[in-house]
Amino acid sequence: MNKPFTPRLVYFEPQSLDYPLGKELMEKFEKMDVEIRYTTSHNQVRNLPGDNDLQRYRVAKSTLVVGIRKTLKFDTSKPSAEYAIPFATGCMGHCHYCYLQTTMGSKPYIRTYVNVDEILEAADKYMAERAPELTRFEASCTSDIVGIDHLTHSLKKAIEHFGKSDLGKLRFVTKFHHVDHLLDAKHNGRTRFRFSVNADYVIKNFEPGTSPLEKRIEAAGKVARAGYPLGFIVAPIYLHEGWEEGYYHMFEQLEKELPPEAKEDLTFEFIQHRFTKPAKRVIEKNYPMTKLELDEEKRRYKWGKYGIGKYIYQKEDEEDLKSHLFDYMKSFFPNAKLEYFT
Ligand code: SF4
């Protein structure tokens, strides 16, 4: 996806128009070629156009619901942060392995919450409770927040909010390159901006509707030059023909793009490809033509929470992936920190 996301259909919950951001979004969409509807609650979003489930799924992925976040109780987000901070849910991307397919079930549309100030006030309360300890907030647990922020600027507001705080830190991850409006945010070094990156083959085959690798890398360069602490999640690490060269090339391109100071404070997270049985069923339904390898026989079963185990790579493959990626990271970025491999 080279152009920033524009929804095809937008629903407004009426109370959202009591908030400045709700009004602003209404004015914005009225000027654009976008169909606007009203709904008393996002649960009432029905009758999406389409002849079958697959078409309706696609329409839902380009439908935006503008509403209010009623629950101001945040979920926990261990281990990388204390809390998930909710500005949006859902995503316009079509990554075949996206975890949202199973978590969002029959409601894959995107929701944005206009009561941003109330959400930030709730965050302040969480910070006060834990003071003098630091509190970290993760903004991308239920969406790719950067992917819609050019429309709402909620993330920008949050970055500046945490920029002013002594006790809070913000982090998020994205597969999109539309970061220009975030470059002048007064982040004060308190937001870690992470990009999800992968071998070119993986992005091209399994991540339709997101930004290409070279665009993500270029955006990472801009973000680094804007002084943000930077991080990369390499996920899902996926075995494919030529994977060694694919991942090597990715690190090589990153090294070329990043300014020297960014390389001194860089984090990596490595996540191998995995799937559960329920996820496999959803993937095959939503992306029936996928080339994604989902063969339980080729994998190792790892017991999981609530009895839903996951299929990860065989020990030998896992070691091979791990040692290659670790070596690439160390040779291109000797001072980077690997937060985990899982
Ligand atoms: Fe899911 Fe992230 Fe892809 Fe969006 S960009 S579809 S949140 S994996």
Short mmCIF file of C-alpha atoms and ligand atoms in Angstrom, two decimals:
data_model
loop_
_atom_site.label_atom_id
_atom_site.label_comp_id
_atom_site.label_asym_id
_atom_site.label_seq_id
_atom_site.Cartn_x
_atom_site.Cartn_y
_atom_site.Cartn_z
CA MET A 1 0.00 0.00 0.00
CA ASN A 2 1.64 3.20 -1.11
CA LYS A 3 -1.20 5.60 -0.46
CA PRO A 4 -2.44 6.29 3.07
CA PHE A 5 -5.64 4.49 3.97
CA THR A 6 -8.99 6.02 3.02
CA PRO A 7 -12.09 4.18 4.20
CA ARG A 8 -14.82 3.34 1.68
CA LEU A 9 -17.54 3.52 4.28
CA VAL A 10 -17.63 5.45 7.56
CA TYR A 11 -20.09 4.99 10.41
CA PHE A 12 -20.51 7.61 13.10
CA GLU A 13 -21.87 6.82 16.54
CA PRO A 14 -23.90 10.00 17.28
CA GLN A 15 -22.15 10.81 20.60
CA SER A 16 -18.83 10.92 18.78
CA LEU A 17 -19.96 14.26 17.31
CA ASP A 18 -19.89 15.78 20.81
CA TYR A 19 -16.11 15.57 20.68
CA PRO A 20 -13.86 17.87 18.59
CA LEU A 21 -12.19 14.91 16.86
CA GLY A 22 -15.59 13.46 15.92
CA LYS A 23 -16.62 16.77 14.32
CA GLU A 24 -13.30 17.12 12.57
CA LEU A 25 -13.56 13.63 11.09
CA MET A 26 -17.12 14.31 9.92
CA GLU A 27 -15.96 17.47 8.10
CA LYS A 28 -13.04 15.60 6.60
CA PHE A 29 -15.12 12.70 5.29
CA GLU A 30 -17.87 14.96 3.98
CA LYS A 31 -15.30 16.53 1.65
CA MET A 32 -14.08 13.14 0.46
CA ASP A 33 -15.75 10.59 -1.73
CA VAL A 34 -16.75 8.41 1.20
CA GLU A 35 -20.15 7.00 2.10
CA ILE A 36 -21.25 8.16 5.57
CA ARG A 37 -23.78 6.32 7.73
CA TYR A 38 -24.92 6.60 11.33
CA THR A 39 -25.14 3.85 13.87
CA THR A 40 -26.30 3.86 17.46
CA SER A 41 -23.48 1.49 18.35
CA HIS A 42 -20.77 -0.31 16.44
CA ASN A 43 -22.58 -3.55 17.31
CA GLN A 44 -25.30 -2.40 14.95
CA VAL A 45 -22.94 -2.18 11.99
CA ARG A 46 -24.75 -4.60 9.75
CA ASN A 47 -25.70 -4.90 6.12
CA LEU A 48 -22.24 -4.27 4.82
CA PRO A 49 -22.29 -4.49 1.04
CA GLY A 50 -21.18 -7.80 -0.51
CA ASP A 51 -22.66 -11.02 -1.86
CA ASN A 52 -20.83 -13.40 0.44
CA ASP A 53 -18.77 -13.55 3.64
CA LEU A 54 -15.52 -13.05 1.78
CA GLN A 55 -16.70 -9.85 0.08
CA ARG A 56 -18.22 -8.53 3.31
CA TYR A 57 -14.94 -9.27 5.10
CA ARG A 58 -13.12 -7.15 2.54
CA VAL A 59 -15.61 -4.29 2.84
CA ALA A 60 -15.36 -4.44 6.64
CA LYS A 61 -11.60 -4.04 6.40
CA SER A 62 -12.14 -0.70 4.64
CA THR A 63 -14.94 0.43 6.95
CA LEU A 64 -14.24 2.88 9.75
CA VAL A 65 -16.48 3.30 12.79
CA VAL A 66 -15.99 6.59 14.63
CA GLY A 67 -17.03 6.09 18.25
CA ILE A 68 -16.32 6.48 21.92
CA ARG A 69 -14.20 4.22 24.07
CA LYS A 70 -16.52 3.43 26.94
CA THR A 71 -14.31 1.10 28.97
CA LEU A 72 -11.44 3.08 30.33
CA LYS A 73 -10.02 0.07 32.08
CA PHE A 74 -6.89 -0.93 30.19
CA ASP A 75 -5.82 -4.49 29.48
CA THR A 76 -2.40 -5.56 30.62
CA SER A 77 0.26 -6.00 27.97
CA LYS A 78 3.09 -7.99 29.48
CA PRO A 79 6.01 -8.36 29.03
CA SER A 80 6.81 -5.38 26.79
CA ALA A 81 4.53 -2.89 28.58
CA GLU A 82 2.31 -2.66 31.63
CA TYR A 83 -0.85 -1.63 29.77
CA ALA A 84 -2.44 -1.63 26.34
CA ILE A 85 -3.69 1.87 25.55
CA PRO A 86 -6.77 1.75 23.31
CA PHE A 87 -7.03 4.38 20.55
CA ALA A 88 -8.34 2.09 17.83
CA THR A 89 -9.18 -1.50 17.01
CA GLY A 90 -8.97 -3.35 13.72
CA CYS A 91 -6.77 -2.77 10.71
CA MET A 92 -7.03 -2.19 6.97
CA GLY A 93 -4.12 -4.52 6.23
CA HIS A 94 -4.57 -8.04 4.90
CA CYS A 95 -1.72 -9.95 6.48
CA HIS A 96 -2.64 -13.60 6.14
CA TYR A 97 -1.32 -14.45 9.59
CA CYS A 98 -2.73 -11.43 11.42
CA TYR A 99 -3.74 -12.24 15.01
CA LEU A 100 -6.73 -9.88 14.70
CA GLN A 101 -8.48 -12.40 12.47
CA THR A 102 -9.06 -14.63 15.43
CA THR A 103 -9.43 -11.96 18.11
CA MET A 104 -11.88 -9.72 16.21
CA GLY A 105 -13.92 -12.58 14.78
CA SER A 106 -17.01 -11.35 13.02
CA LYS A 107 -16.21 -7.65 13.50
CA PRO A 108 -13.16 -6.94 11.38
CA TYR A 109 -14.03 -3.28 10.76
CA ILE A 110 -11.80 -0.53 12.10
CA ARG A 111 -12.87 1.53 15.07
CA THR A 112 -11.33 4.79 16.18
CA TYR A 113 -12.16 6.40 19.52
CA VAL A 114 -12.59 10.15 19.61
CA ASN A 115 -12.48 10.57 23.41
CA VAL A 116 -8.70 10.70 23.29
CA ASP A 117 -8.43 13.11 26.24
CA GLU A 118 -10.40 10.74 28.47
CA ILE A 119 -8.18 7.84 27.40
CA LEU A 120 -5.07 9.89 28.23
CA GLU A 121 -6.56 10.90 31.60
CA ALA A 122 -7.08 7.22 32.38
CA ALA A 123 -3.43 6.60 31.47
CA ASP A 124 -2.41 9.36 33.89
CA LYS A 125 -4.31 7.59 36.67
CA TYR A 126 -2.51 4.32 35.94
CA MET A 127 0.80 6.17 36.06
CA ALA A 128 -0.09 7.84 39.37
CA GLU A 129 -0.98 4.45 40.88
CA ARG A 130 2.43 3.03 40.03
CA ALA A 131 4.49 6.14 40.84
CA PRO A 132 7.44 6.41 41.32
CA GLU A 133 7.76 3.35 39.05
CA LEU A 134 7.64 3.96 35.29
CA THR A 135 4.56 2.78 33.41
CA ARG A 136 4.83 1.65 29.80
CA PHE A 137 1.87 1.75 27.42
CA GLU A 138 1.58 -0.25 24.21
CA ALA A 139 -0.61 1.40 21.56
CA SER A 140 -0.72 -1.35 18.93
CA CYS A 141 -2.25 -4.32 20.72
CA THR A 142 -5.54 -4.23 18.82
CA SER A 143 -4.72 -2.33 15.62
CA ASP A 144 -1.93 -0.90 13.50
CA ILE A 145 -2.38 2.55 14.94
CA VAL A 146 0.04 4.31 12.56
CA GLY A 147 -2.01 3.04 9.61
CA ILE A 148 -4.96 5.28 10.50
CA ASP A 149 -3.26 8.06 12.39
CA HIS A 150 -2.90 10.35 9.35
CA LEU A 151 -6.71 10.70 9.67
CA THR A 152 -7.05 11.13 13.42
CA HIS A 153 -3.69 12.30 14.83
CA SER A 154 -4.63 10.55 18.10
CA LEU A 155 -1.27 8.84 18.25
CA LYS A 156 0.50 12.13 17.73
CA LYS A 157 -1.41 13.59 20.64
CA ALA A 158 -0.46 10.62 22.80
CA ILE A 159 3.21 10.89 21.82
CA GLU A 160 3.21 14.53 22.93
CA HIS A 161 1.29 13.68 26.10
CA PHE A 162 3.88 11.09 27.16
CA GLY A 163 6.62 13.45 25.99
CA LYS A 164 5.55 15.75 28.84
CA SER A 165 5.25 13.04 31.48
CA ASP A 166 8.02 11.86 33.78
CA LEU A 167 6.50 8.51 34.56
CA GLY A 168 5.03 7.22 31.31
CA LYS A 169 6.45 5.72 28.15
CA LEU A 170 4.73 4.82 24.93
CA ARG A 171 5.50 2.16 22.35
CA PHE A 172 3.84 0.80 19.25
CA VAL A 173 4.68 -1.12 16.11
CA THR A 174 3.63 -0.62 12.52
CA LYS A 175 3.78 -2.09 9.04
CA PHE A 176 2.99 1.28 7.44
CA HIS A 177 5.26 4.08 6.26
CA HIS A 178 2.87 7.03 6.61
CA VAL A 179 4.81 8.66 9.41
CA ASP A 180 5.43 12.20 8.18
CA HIS A 181 2.93 13.89 10.49
CA LEU A 182 4.61 12.23 13.49
CA LEU A 183 8.09 13.53 12.74
CA ASP A 184 7.65 16.91 14.42
CA ALA A 185 5.82 15.54 17.49
CA LYS A 186 7.49 16.57 20.74
CA HIS A 187 8.26 13.02 21.81
CA ASN A 188 11.09 13.90 24.16
CA GLY A 189 12.57 10.43 23.68
CA ARG A 190 9.70 8.80 25.59
CA THR A 191 8.16 6.90 22.70
CA ARG A 192 9.79 3.88 21.12
CA PHE A 193 8.76 3.72 17.49
CA ARG A 194 8.94 0.16 16.18
CA PHE A 195 8.55 -1.18 12.67
CA SER A 196 7.55 -4.69 11.82
CA VAL A 197 9.91 -5.88 9.10
CA ASN A 198 10.44 -9.08 7.21
CA ALA A 199 12.17 -10.60 4.20
CA ASP A 200 10.83 -9.08 1.01
CA TYR A 201 9.34 -12.42 -0.12
CA VAL A 202 7.25 -12.69 3.06
CA ILE A 203 5.89 -9.13 2.80
CA LYS A 204 5.07 -9.52 -0.89
CA ASN A 205 3.26 -12.82 -0.46
CA PHE A 206 1.56 -12.54 2.88
CA GLU A 207 1.09 -8.88 3.78
CA PRO A 208 -1.16 -7.31 1.12
CA GLY A 209 -2.44 -3.87 1.94
CA THR A 210 0.62 -2.86 4.00
CA SER A 211 3.72 -0.88 3.04
CA PRO A 212 6.55 -2.51 1.08
CA LEU A 213 9.82 -3.24 2.88
CA GLU A 214 11.79 -0.40 1.28
CA LYS A 215 9.13 2.12 2.31
CA ARG A 216 9.11 0.86 5.90
CA ILE A 217 12.90 1.11 6.01
CA GLU A 218 12.84 4.60 4.56
CA ALA A 219 10.25 5.60 7.17
CA ALA A 220 12.42 4.09 9.92
CA GLY A 221 15.24 6.33 8.74
CA LYS A 222 13.01 9.41 8.97
CA VAL A 223 11.82 8.43 12.45
CA ALA A 224 15.39 7.86 13.60
CA ARG A 225 16.47 11.25 12.25
CA ALA A 226 13.56 12.78 14.16
CA GLY A 227 15.27 11.48 17.30
CA TYR A 228 12.83 8.73 18.31
CA PRO A 229 14.24 5.64 20.00
CA LEU A 230 13.74 2.93 17.38
CA GLY A 231 13.00 -0.79 17.35
CA PHE A 232 12.25 -3.59 14.90
CA ILE A 233 10.06 -6.61 15.27
CA VAL A 234 11.05 -9.26 12.80
CA ALA A 235 7.85 -11.26 12.62
CA PRO A 236 6.83 -13.75 11.66
CA ILE A 237 10.21 -15.24 10.81
CA TYR A 238 9.21 -17.65 8.08
CA LEU A 239 11.14 -20.42 6.36
CA HIS A 240 11.02 -20.06 2.60
CA GLU A 241 13.31 -20.66 -0.31
CA GLY A 242 16.18 -18.19 -0.05
CA TRP A 243 15.29 -17.11 3.48
CA GLU A 244 18.95 -16.66 4.48
CA GLU A 245 19.53 -14.11 1.69
CA GLY A 246 16.11 -12.53 2.26
CA TYR A 247 16.75 -11.78 5.92
CA TYR A 248 20.40 -10.84 5.28
CA HIS A 249 19.29 -8.33 2.66
CA MET A 250 16.73 -6.87 5.08
CA PHE A 251 19.40 -6.22 7.73
CA GLU A 252 21.77 -4.85 5.10
CA GLN A 253 19.16 -2.33 3.90
CA LEU A 254 18.39 -1.30 7.46
CA GLU A 255 22.03 -0.71 8.20
CA LYS A 256 22.38 1.51 5.12
CA GLU A 257 19.38 3.63 6.03
CA LEU A 258 19.86 4.30 9.72
CA PRO A 259 21.96 7.18 11.01
CA PRO A 260 24.83 6.20 13.36
CA GLU A 261 23.19 7.56 16.53
CA ALA A 262 20.08 5.37 15.99
CA LYS A 263 22.25 2.26 15.97
CA GLU A 264 23.36 2.93 19.54
CA ASP A 265 19.86 2.56 20.98
CA LEU A 266 18.12 -0.05 18.91
CA THR A 267 15.95 -2.97 19.97
CA PHE A 268 14.99 -6.12 18.09
CA GLU A 269 12.26 -8.64 18.79
CA PHE A 270 12.28 -11.93 16.89
CA ILE A 271 9.10 -14.00 16.56
CA GLN A 272 9.05 -17.21 14.55
CA HIS A 273 5.97 -18.11 12.55
CA ARG A 274 3.37 -20.05 14.49
CA PHE A 275 -0.29 -20.91 14.14
CA THR A 276 -3.04 -22.47 16.18
CA LYS A 277 -5.74 -24.76 14.84
CA PRO A 278 -8.48 -22.09 15.17
CA ALA A 279 -6.22 -19.53 13.43
CA LYS A 280 -5.57 -21.95 10.57
CA ARG A 281 -9.31 -22.35 10.01
CA VAL A 282 -9.85 -18.57 9.90
CA ILE A 283 -6.89 -17.97 7.58
CA GLU A 284 -8.12 -20.61 5.14
CA LYS A 285 -11.57 -19.02 5.18
CA ASN A 286 -10.44 -15.40 4.75
CA TYR A 287 -7.51 -16.05 2.40
CA PRO A 288 -8.43 -19.27 0.59
CA MET A 289 -5.63 -18.90 -1.98
CA THR A 290 -2.86 -18.34 0.55
CA LYS A 291 0.51 -20.03 0.00
CA LEU A 292 1.20 -19.84 3.73
CA GLU A 293 2.55 -23.15 4.99
CA LEU A 294 0.18 -24.39 7.72
CA ASP A 295 1.02 -28.07 7.91
CA GLU A 296 0.86 -29.38 11.48
CA GLU A 297 2.98 -32.40 10.48
CA LYS A 298 5.95 -30.20 9.70
CA ARG A 299 5.78 -28.36 13.00
CA ARG A 300 6.36 -28.86 16.70
CA TYR A 301 3.42 -28.53 19.06
CA LYS A 302 3.79 -26.20 21.99
CA TRP A 303 1.19 -26.26 24.74
CA GLY A 304 -0.49 -22.94 25.27
CA LYS A 305 -2.88 -21.08 27.51
CA TYR A 306 -6.52 -22.23 27.68
CA GLY A 307 -5.58 -25.53 26.05
CA ILE A 308 -4.95 -23.91 22.65
CA GLY A 309 -1.47 -24.96 21.68
CA LYS A 310 0.51 -23.54 18.82
CA TYR A 311 2.52 -25.06 16.03
CA ILE A 312 6.03 -23.68 15.87
CA TYR A 313 9.06 -24.80 13.88
CA GLN A 314 10.91 -28.02 14.64
CA LYS A 315 13.79 -27.55 17.07
CA GLU A 316 16.43 -27.79 14.34
CA ASP A 317 14.70 -25.23 12.10
CA GLU A 318 14.14 -22.97 15.06
CA GLU A 319 17.84 -23.05 15.99
CA ASP A 320 18.81 -22.39 12.39
CA LEU A 321 16.54 -19.33 12.15
CA LYS A 322 17.59 -18.06 15.53
CA SER A 323 21.33 -18.33 14.96
CA HIS A 324 21.18 -16.77 11.48
CA LEU A 325 19.10 -13.81 12.56
CA PHE A 326 21.14 -13.28 15.67
CA ASP A 327 24.38 -13.30 13.65
CA TYR A 328 22.99 -10.82 11.12
CA MET A 329 21.84 -8.53 13.89
CA LYS A 330 25.20 -8.65 15.65
CA SER A 331 27.22 -8.08 12.51
CA PHE A 332 25.13 -5.13 11.25
CA PHE A 333 24.19 -3.67 14.63
CA PRO A 334 26.74 -4.72 17.26
CA ASN A 335 25.18 -2.47 19.91
CA ALA A 336 21.54 -3.44 19.36
CA LYS A 337 19.62 -5.25 22.05
CA LEU A 338 17.67 -8.43 21.31
CA GLU A 339 14.66 -8.29 23.61
CA TYR A 340 13.56 -11.86 22.93
CA PHE A 341 13.27 -14.66 20.41
CA THR A 342 10.08 -16.63 20.64
FE1 SF4 B 1 -2.77 -7.30 11.27
FE2 SF4 B 1 -0.66 -5.71 11.57
FE3 SF4 B 1 -1.21 -6.74 9.19
FE4 SF4 B 1 -2.79 -4.89 10.25
S1 SF4 B 1 -0.67 -4.61 9.62
S2 SF4 B 1 -3.45 -6.76 9.20
S3 SF4 B 1 -2.69 -5.39 12.44
S4 SF4 B 1 -0.61 -7.88 11.04
#
